[in-house]
Amino acid sequence: MKSVYDNCGVFAIYGSDSCAFEIFQGIDFLQHRGQQYCGIATYDDGVHQVTHHGKVLSSFTDQDLDSLPGRWGIGHVSLKERQPVKWQSSLGEIALAFSGNIMNAASLKSDMMSRGKAFWRGYDVEIITKIILEEQDPVAGIAALASTIKGAYSLVVLTREGVYAARDIYGLRPLILGQGPGKYIVCSESRALINLDLAVVRDVRPGEIVRLDHHGFTTVRQLPSPRRAHCAFEWAYTASIDSVIDGLAVLEARYNLGARLAQRDQEEGGPRADLVAPVPMSGIGHAIGYHMQSRLNYQEVFLYNRYADRSYTQSTQIAREKMAKRKLSVLHYAVRDKRIVLCDDSIVRGTQIFNKVHDLKQAGAKAVHVRVACPPLMYPCDFGISTRTYEELMARRYLYRGDITSMAELRELERWVADQIGADSVKYNSLDDFVAALRLPRTDLCLKCWDGRRPMDD
């Protein structure tokens, strides 16, 4: 299976004043979606562009921002590659940035090369741009993606007319409109709007193409959407807890997921514990939800290194393990002689939770009971999250084929995982409880990581 590295964020603005600094701030608020690369492109009698390998705050200089004139522009953060990309074409100079993943990239690239197209690196963003530029105008080009690309995308296109923004016909990746005095914005998460004192307007609809210009927001095309299929992992892990995605607050979703775990423990009569604690940062909301439902004392047991990156979104296993080691240190005083319920968002490969359980017991914890908000991950993601192969998924080391279809099977897996990671017990949310906690129709969610069903195959 093709490796999937994309975990990105986009930000775009059309305003009445120079926009580079605001884009800089916007992509900084999206830094959690990708820490390897960042970039900004603005329009002023042509496209001006600066990209960097590194984080936003440590990469962009005052000189960079001064070299980006213009009242409209786009920005990007990424785990995989430098974006935005800039092109000269019959449509004039344009720049493009996107979040997502193209499943049929290899076949599309092969077909284009047979027709004389050339590629620099063969990145997905190159394929997307070439499809757009084959049409007579940006709207027709963006619309052509829906019938050509198999996968997920939220994208922004910088042109002389303004900025075009689009979401795939299933709405797999988030994209949100906002506005302020004399300015119109589109970005991957609402936190970028809220923290810039901008108003959230609405989510871009699946299949919608919106233009941002001096008129504000204009829906220039609405493509038919077979169904909604919002990535459920956004609420469990990817998105920031101060964001609201497709009407559901991320923090509310995590509270609900943690509460479901506590309800199951209450129904099943266990465990005996002194406190509930999170694996920071994404486990915090889940642990608070568990605390509110169970009334078990909430206590931090790890000190989070604010200068570390998200370990799950590192591009190699070695990098993930090094970052995980840097990220958290044990608060020995809080741990010694305590029985701990430890909440995390998910178990992917199992290495990091094994290390955390080991660290807590080395620090004197009497017991560690692991509670996991997501059901067991059974399938790699095709649409943008950093899981790559079946072999890397811990649950697949237990059950090589098939699915977990009953609570009895889930309990058997949980006992095996507990033994593997050295925990006194492990419990996951079932898929039914997971969906119920999100309080969105099951048919509006992409659950491919758990049930193996791609929305476009339904």
Coordinates of C-alpha atoms in Angstrom, one line a residue:
M1 CA 0.0 0.0 0.0
K2 CA 1.2 3.5 -0.8
S3 CA 2.6 5.4 2.2
V4 CA 0.3 8.2 3.4
Y5 CA 2.0 11.2 4.9
D6 CA -0.3 14.1 4.3
N7 CA -1.7 15.9 7.3
C8 CA -2.0 19.5 6.3
G9 CA -3.7 22.8 6.9
V10 CA -4.7 25.6 4.6
F11 CA -5.5 29.3 5.2
A12 CA -6.6 32.0 2.7
I13 CA -7.7 35.6 2.8
Y14 CA -9.0 38.3 0.6
G15 CA -8.9 41.7 2.3
S16 CA -8.5 45.5 2.0
D17 CA -5.0 45.6 3.4
S18 CA -1.7 43.8 3.1
C19 CA -2.4 40.2 4.0
A20 CA 1.0 38.4 4.5
F21 CA 1.2 38.9 8.3
E22 CA -2.4 37.7 8.8
I23 CA -1.7 34.6 6.7
F24 CA 1.4 34.0 8.8
Q25 CA -0.6 34.2 12.0
G26 CA -3.3 32.0 10.5
I27 CA -1.0 29.1 9.5
D28 CA 0.7 29.3 12.9
F29 CA -2.7 28.6 14.5
L30 CA -2.9 25.5 12.2
Q31 CA 0.6 24.3 13.0
H32 CA -0.7 21.2 14.8
R33 CA -1.8 19.9 11.4
G34 CA 1.7 19.7 10.0
Q35 CA 5.1 20.7 11.5
Q36 CA 7.6 19.9 8.7
Y37 CA 6.9 22.6 6.0
C38 CA 5.1 25.9 5.8
G39 CA 4.5 28.5 3.0
I40 CA 2.7 31.6 2.0
A41 CA 1.8 33.0 -1.5
T42 CA 0.2 36.4 -2.1
Y43 CA -1.0 38.2 -5.3
D44 CA 0.1 41.6 -6.4
D45 CA 0.6 41.9 -10.2
G46 CA 1.6 38.3 -10.0
V47 CA 2.2 35.6 -7.4
H48 CA 4.8 36.2 -4.7
Q49 CA 5.8 33.1 -2.7
V50 CA 8.0 32.0 0.2
T51 CA 8.1 28.4 1.5
H52 CA 10.2 26.9 4.3
H53 CA 11.2 23.6 5.8
G54 CA 10.3 24.1 9.5
K55 CA 7.7 25.6 11.7
V56 CA 6.0 28.9 11.0
L57 CA 7.3 31.0 13.9
S58 CA 10.9 29.8 13.6
S59 CA 11.0 29.9 9.7
F60 CA 9.4 33.2 8.5
T61 CA 11.4 36.4 9.0
D62 CA 10.2 40.0 8.7
Q63 CA 12.1 40.2 5.4
D64 CA 10.0 37.2 4.1
L65 CA 6.8 38.9 5.0
D66 CA 7.9 42.2 3.5
S67 CA 8.6 40.3 0.2
L68 CA 4.9 39.2 0.0
P69 CA 2.8 42.2 -1.1
G70 CA -0.8 42.0 -1.9
R71 CA -4.3 42.0 -0.4
W72 CA -5.1 38.4 -1.0
G73 CA -3.2 35.2 -0.6
I74 CA -3.0 31.6 0.7
G75 CA -0.9 29.7 3.3
H76 CA -0.1 26.1 4.1
V77 CA 1.4 23.8 6.8
S78 CA 2.4 20.3 5.9
L79 CA 4.1 17.1 7.1
K80 CA 5.2 16.1 3.6
E81 CA 6.1 18.9 1.1
R82 CA 6.4 22.6 0.5
Q83 CA 3.2 24.3 -0.5
P84 CA 1.8 26.5 -1.9
V85 CA 3.1 25.7 -5.4
K86 CA 3.3 28.5 -8.0
W87 CA 2.5 28.0 -11.7
Q88 CA 2.6 30.1 -14.9
S89 CA -0.2 29.3 -17.2
S90 CA -2.7 30.5 -19.7
L91 CA -4.8 31.6 -16.7
G92 CA -2.0 33.8 -15.6
E93 CA 0.2 33.1 -12.5
I94 CA -1.6 31.0 -9.9
A95 CA -0.7 29.3 -6.7
L96 CA -2.3 26.3 -5.0
A97 CA -2.3 24.5 -1.7
F98 CA -4.4 21.6 -0.4
S99 CA -5.0 19.2 2.4
G100 CA -5.8 15.6 1.7
N101 CA -4.6 12.6 -0.3
I102 CA -5.1 11.3 -3.8
M103 CA -5.6 7.5 -3.9
N104 CA -5.4 7.2 -7.7
A105 CA -2.3 9.5 -8.0
A106 CA -0.1 6.8 -9.7
S107 CA -2.6 6.1 -12.4
L108 CA -3.4 9.8 -13.0
K109 CA 0.3 10.6 -13.3
S110 CA 0.9 7.7 -15.7
D111 CA -1.9 8.9 -17.9
M112 CA -0.7 12.5 -17.9
M113 CA 2.9 11.4 -18.7
S114 CA 1.6 9.4 -21.6
R115 CA 0.0 12.6 -22.9
G116 CA 3.3 14.5 -22.6
K117 CA 2.9 16.0 -19.2
A118 CA 6.1 16.4 -17.0
F119 CA 6.4 16.3 -13.2
W120 CA 9.0 17.8 -10.9
R121 CA 8.4 15.5 -7.9
G122 CA 5.1 13.8 -8.7
Y123 CA 3.4 15.3 -5.7
D124 CA -0.4 15.1 -5.4
V125 CA -0.5 18.9 -5.5
E126 CA 1.2 18.8 -9.0
I127 CA -1.5 16.4 -10.2
I128 CA -4.3 18.5 -8.9
T129 CA -2.9 21.7 -10.5
K130 CA -2.4 20.0 -13.9
I131 CA -6.0 18.8 -13.9
I132 CA -7.2 22.3 -13.1
L133 CA -5.0 24.0 -15.7
E134 CA -6.3 21.7 -18.5
E135 CA -9.7 23.5 -18.3
Q136 CA -10.6 27.0 -19.6
D137 CA -11.0 28.6 -16.2
P138 CA -10.3 27.9 -12.5
V139 CA -13.9 26.9 -11.7
A140 CA -14.2 24.4 -14.5
G141 CA -10.8 23.1 -13.5
I142 CA -11.7 22.6 -9.8
A143 CA -15.0 21.0 -10.8
A144 CA -13.1 18.5 -13.0
L145 CA -11.3 17.2 -9.9
A146 CA -14.5 15.6 -8.6
S147 CA -14.8 13.3 -11.6
T148 CA -11.1 12.6 -11.9
I149 CA -9.7 12.3 -8.4
K150 CA -10.4 9.4 -6.0
G151 CA -9.6 10.7 -2.6
A152 CA -9.9 13.7 -0.3
Y153 CA -9.1 17.3 -0.7
S154 CA -9.7 20.8 0.7
L155 CA -7.9 23.3 -1.4
V156 CA -7.3 27.0 -2.0
V157 CA -6.3 28.5 -5.4
L158 CA -4.7 31.9 -5.6
T159 CA -5.5 33.8 -8.9
R160 CA -5.7 37.4 -10.2
E161 CA -9.5 37.4 -9.6
G162 CA -9.2 36.4 -5.9
V163 CA -9.0 33.1 -4.1
Y164 CA -11.0 30.0 -4.9
A165 CA -11.7 27.4 -2.2
A166 CA -13.2 24.0 -2.6
R167 CA -14.0 20.9 -0.7
D168 CA -14.3 17.4 -2.1
I169 CA -17.8 16.0 -2.7
Y170 CA -17.8 14.0 0.5
G171 CA -16.4 16.7 2.8
L172 CA -13.7 14.4 4.1
R173 CA -11.3 17.2 5.0
P174 CA -12.6 20.2 7.0
L175 CA -12.8 23.7 5.4
I176 CA -14.4 26.7 7.1
L177 CA -15.4 30.3 6.1
G178 CA -14.9 33.3 8.3
Q179 CA -14.9 37.1 8.0
G180 CA -13.8 40.3 9.7
P181 CA -13.9 44.0 8.9
G182 CA -13.0 44.2 5.2
K183 CA -11.7 40.7 5.0
Y184 CA -12.9 37.2 4.0
I185 CA -11.1 34.0 5.1
V186 CA -11.2 30.3 4.5
C187 CA -9.2 27.8 6.5
S188 CA -8.9 24.2 7.8
E189 CA -10.1 24.9 11.3
S190 CA -12.1 27.5 13.1
R191 CA -9.4 28.1 15.8
A192 CA -7.5 30.1 13.2
L193 CA -10.5 32.4 12.9
I194 CA -11.4 32.7 16.6
N195 CA -7.8 33.4 17.7
L196 CA -7.6 36.2 15.1
D197 CA -10.8 37.8 16.4
L198 CA -12.7 36.8 13.2
A199 CA -16.2 35.6 13.0
V200 CA -17.0 32.0 11.9
V201 CA -19.5 32.1 9.0
R202 CA -20.1 28.4 8.1
D203 CA -18.4 25.3 6.8
V204 CA -17.8 24.9 3.1
R205 CA -20.3 22.4 1.9
P206 CA -19.1 19.1 0.3
G207 CA -18.7 19.7 -3.4
E208 CA -18.9 23.5 -3.1
I209 CA -16.6 25.9 -4.9
V210 CA -16.4 29.4 -3.3
R211 CA -14.7 32.5 -4.6
L212 CA -13.3 35.1 -2.2
D213 CA -13.0 38.6 -3.7
H214 CA -14.2 42.2 -3.1
H215 CA -17.8 41.0 -3.2
G216 CA -17.1 38.6 -0.2
F217 CA -18.0 34.9 -0.5
T218 CA -19.7 33.7 -3.8
T219 CA -20.6 30.1 -4.4
V220 CA -19.6 29.8 -8.0
R221 CA -20.4 26.0 -8.3
Q222 CA -22.1 23.4 -6.2
L223 CA -21.3 19.9 -7.3
P224 CA -23.6 17.0 -6.5
S225 CA -22.6 15.3 -3.2
P226 CA -23.4 11.5 -3.0
R227 CA -23.2 11.7 0.8
R228 CA -21.3 13.4 3.6
A229 CA -18.3 11.5 4.9
H230 CA -16.5 13.8 7.4
C231 CA -13.4 12.3 8.9
A232 CA -14.3 11.1 12.4
F233 CA -10.6 11.1 13.4
E234 CA -10.6 14.9 13.3
W235 CA -12.7 15.1 16.4
A236 CA -10.8 12.3 18.2
Y237 CA -7.3 13.5 17.5
T238 CA -6.4 15.7 14.5
A239 CA -8.2 18.9 15.2
S240 CA -7.4 21.4 18.0
I241 CA -9.8 21.3 21.0
D242 CA -10.8 24.9 20.5
S243 CA -12.1 24.2 17.0
V244 CA -15.7 23.5 15.8
I245 CA -15.9 21.3 12.7
D246 CA -19.1 20.8 10.7
G247 CA -21.2 22.1 13.7
L248 CA -19.6 19.8 16.3
A249 CA -17.2 21.3 18.9
V250 CA -14.0 19.2 19.2
L251 CA -13.9 19.5 22.9
E252 CA -17.6 18.4 23.3
A253 CA -16.8 15.4 21.1
R254 CA -13.8 14.4 23.3
Y255 CA -15.8 14.9 26.5
N256 CA -18.5 12.6 25.1
L257 CA -15.9 10.0 24.1
G258 CA -14.3 10.0 27.6
A259 CA -17.7 9.8 29.2
R260 CA -18.6 6.7 27.2
L261 CA -15.5 5.0 28.5
A262 CA -16.5 5.8 32.0
Q263 CA -20.0 4.6 31.5
R264 CA -18.7 1.3 30.3
D265 CA -16.5 1.0 33.4
Q266 CA -19.4 1.8 35.6
E267 CA -21.6 -0.8 33.9
E268 CA -18.9 -3.5 34.1
G269 CA -17.8 -2.7 37.7
G270 CA -14.3 -1.5 37.4
P271 CA -11.6 -0.6 37.8
R272 CA -10.5 0.4 41.3
A273 CA -8.6 3.6 40.8
D274 CA -7.4 6.8 42.6
L275 CA -7.3 9.2 39.6
V276 CA -7.9 9.6 35.9
A277 CA -5.1 11.2 33.8
P278 CA -4.6 12.0 30.1
V279 CA -1.8 11.3 27.7
P280 CA -1.3 15.0 26.6
M281 CA -2.3 16.8 24.6
S282 CA -5.0 15.0 22.6
G283 CA -6.0 12.8 25.6
I284 CA -6.9 15.7 27.8
G285 CA -10.5 16.1 26.6
H286 CA -11.1 12.4 26.8
A287 CA -9.8 12.3 30.4
I288 CA -11.9 15.2 31.5
G289 CA -15.0 13.5 30.0
Y290 CA -14.1 10.4 31.9
H291 CA -13.6 12.4 35.1
M292 CA -17.0 14.3 34.7
Q293 CA -18.9 11.0 34.2
S294 CA -17.1 8.9 36.9
R295 CA -16.3 11.7 39.5
L296 CA -12.8 10.1 39.7
N297 CA -10.2 12.7 40.6
Y298 CA -8.5 14.3 37.6
Q299 CA -4.7 14.6 37.8
E300 CA -1.9 15.3 35.3
V301 CA 0.7 12.7 35.5
F302 CA 2.9 13.8 32.6
L303 CA 4.6 17.2 32.0
Y304 CA 4.1 18.2 28.4
N305 CA 7.1 19.7 26.6
R306 CA 5.5 22.6 24.8
Y307 CA 8.4 22.8 22.3
A308 CA 7.9 19.2 21.1
D309 CA 5.8 18.3 18.0
R310 CA 2.9 15.8 17.7
S311 CA 4.6 12.4 17.7
Y312 CA 1.9 10.7 15.6
T313 CA 2.4 13.1 12.7
Q314 CA 6.1 12.6 12.4
S315 CA 7.1 11.1 9.0
T316 CA 9.2 8.1 10.2
Q317 CA 8.9 5.6 13.1
I318 CA 12.3 6.6 14.5
A319 CA 11.2 10.3 14.5
R320 CA 7.9 9.4 16.2
E321 CA 9.7 7.5 19.0
K322 CA 12.3 10.3 19.5
M323 CA 9.5 12.9 19.6
A324 CA 7.4 10.9 22.0
K325 CA 10.4 10.6 24.4
R326 CA 11.0 14.4 24.2
K327 CA 7.3 15.2 24.6
L328 CA 6.3 13.8 28.0
S329 CA 8.1 13.4 31.3
V330 CA 6.5 11.7 34.4
L331 CA 5.4 13.7 37.4
H332 CA 6.6 11.3 40.0
Y333 CA 5.0 12.9 43.0
A334 CA 1.5 12.6 41.4
V335 CA 2.1 8.9 40.3
R336 CA 3.7 7.2 43.3
D337 CA 1.5 4.5 44.9
K338 CA -1.5 5.5 42.7
R339 CA -3.9 3.4 40.7
I340 CA -4.3 5.4 37.4
V341 CA -6.9 5.4 34.6
L342 CA -4.9 6.7 31.7
C343 CA -6.9 8.1 28.8
D344 CA -5.6 8.4 25.2
D345 CA -7.2 9.2 21.9
S346 CA -6.1 6.0 20.0
I347 CA -3.6 3.2 19.9
V348 CA -2.0 2.9 16.5
R349 CA 1.3 1.1 16.6
G350 CA 1.4 0.6 20.4
T351 CA 5.0 1.7 21.0
Q352 CA 4.2 5.0 22.6
I353 CA 1.5 3.7 25.0
F354 CA 3.8 0.8 26.0
N355 CA 6.4 3.4 26.9
K356 CA 4.0 5.5 28.9
V357 CA 2.7 2.6 30.9
H358 CA 6.2 1.5 31.6
D359 CA 7.3 5.0 32.7
L360 CA 4.3 5.3 35.1
K361 CA 5.1 2.0 36.7
Q362 CA 8.7 2.8 36.9
A363 CA 7.7 5.9 38.8
G364 CA 5.8 3.9 41.3
A365 CA 2.2 3.6 40.0
K366 CA 0.4 0.6 41.6
A367 CA -1.7 0.1 38.5
V368 CA -2.3 1.6 35.1
H369 CA -5.7 1.1 33.3
V370 CA -5.6 2.4 29.8
R371 CA -8.8 3.8 28.3
V372 CA -8.9 4.5 24.5
A373 CA -11.4 6.9 22.9
C374 CA -11.2 5.5 19.4
P375 CA -12.1 1.9 18.6
P376 CA -9.3 -0.4 17.5
L377 CA -7.8 1.0 14.3
M378 CA -8.2 -1.8 11.8
Y379 CA -7.4 -0.2 8.4
P380 CA -4.9 2.4 7.1
C381 CA -6.3 5.7 6.2
D382 CA -6.5 6.6 2.5
F383 CA -7.5 10.3 3.0
G384 CA -4.8 12.1 4.9
I385 CA -3.9 10.7 8.3
S386 CA -0.5 9.3 8.9
T387 CA -1.2 5.6 9.2
R388 CA 0.5 3.7 6.4
T389 CA 0.2 -0.1 6.4
Y390 CA -1.8 -2.9 8.0
E391 CA 1.4 -4.2 9.6
E392 CA 1.8 -1.0 11.6
L393 CA -1.6 -1.2 13.2
M394 CA -1.4 -3.0 16.6
A395 CA -4.9 -4.4 16.3
R396 CA -3.9 -6.2 13.1
R397 CA -1.1 -8.0 14.9
Y398 CA -3.9 -9.6 16.9
L399 CA -6.5 -10.1 14.2
Y400 CA -4.8 -10.3 10.8
R401 CA -8.0 -10.5 8.8
G402 CA -11.6 -9.6 9.5
D403 CA -13.2 -7.1 11.9
I404 CA -14.2 -6.9 15.6
T405 CA -17.9 -7.6 15.4
S406 CA -19.0 -8.2 19.0
M407 CA -18.2 -7.0 22.5
A408 CA -16.8 -10.5 23.3
E409 CA -14.3 -10.1 20.4
L410 CA -13.5 -6.6 21.6
R411 CA -12.8 -7.8 25.1
E412 CA -10.5 -10.6 23.8
L413 CA -8.5 -8.0 21.9
E414 CA -8.4 -5.7 24.9
R415 CA -6.9 -8.5 27.1
W416 CA -4.2 -9.1 24.4
V417 CA -3.4 -5.4 24.1
A418 CA -3.1 -5.0 27.9
D419 CA -0.6 -7.9 28.0
Q420 CA 1.4 -6.4 25.1
I421 CA 1.7 -3.0 26.6
G422 CA 2.0 -4.0 30.3
A423 CA -1.2 -2.4 31.4
D424 CA -3.4 -3.8 34.1
S425 CA -6.4 -3.4 31.8
V426 CA -7.3 -1.8 28.4
K427 CA -10.7 -0.8 27.1
Y428 CA -11.6 0.9 23.8
N429 CA -14.8 2.6 22.9
S430 CA -16.8 0.3 20.6
L431 CA -17.5 1.6 17.1
D432 CA -21.2 2.1 18.1
D433 CA -20.3 4.0 21.2
F434 CA -17.8 6.1 19.3
V435 CA -20.4 7.1 16.7
A436 CA -23.0 7.8 19.4
A437 CA -20.5 10.1 21.3
L438 CA -20.1 12.2 18.2
R439 CA -23.8 12.7 17.9
L440 CA -23.7 12.9 14.1
P441 CA -25.5 10.5 11.8
R442 CA -23.3 7.5 11.0
T443 CA -24.0 8.2 7.3
D444 CA -22.3 11.6 7.7
L445 CA -19.0 10.1 8.9
C446 CA -16.0 8.4 7.2
L447 CA -15.2 5.5 9.5
K448 CA -12.8 3.7 7.1
C449 CA -10.1 3.4 9.7
W450 CA -12.4 1.1 11.7
D451 CA -14.8 -0.5 9.3
G452 CA -12.7 -0.5 6.1
R453 CA -15.4 1.1 4.0
R454 CA -14.5 4.0 1.7
P455 CA -17.3 6.4 1.2
M456 CA -17.0 6.4 -2.6
D457 CA -17.4 2.6 -2.6
D458 CA -20.8 2.6 -0.8

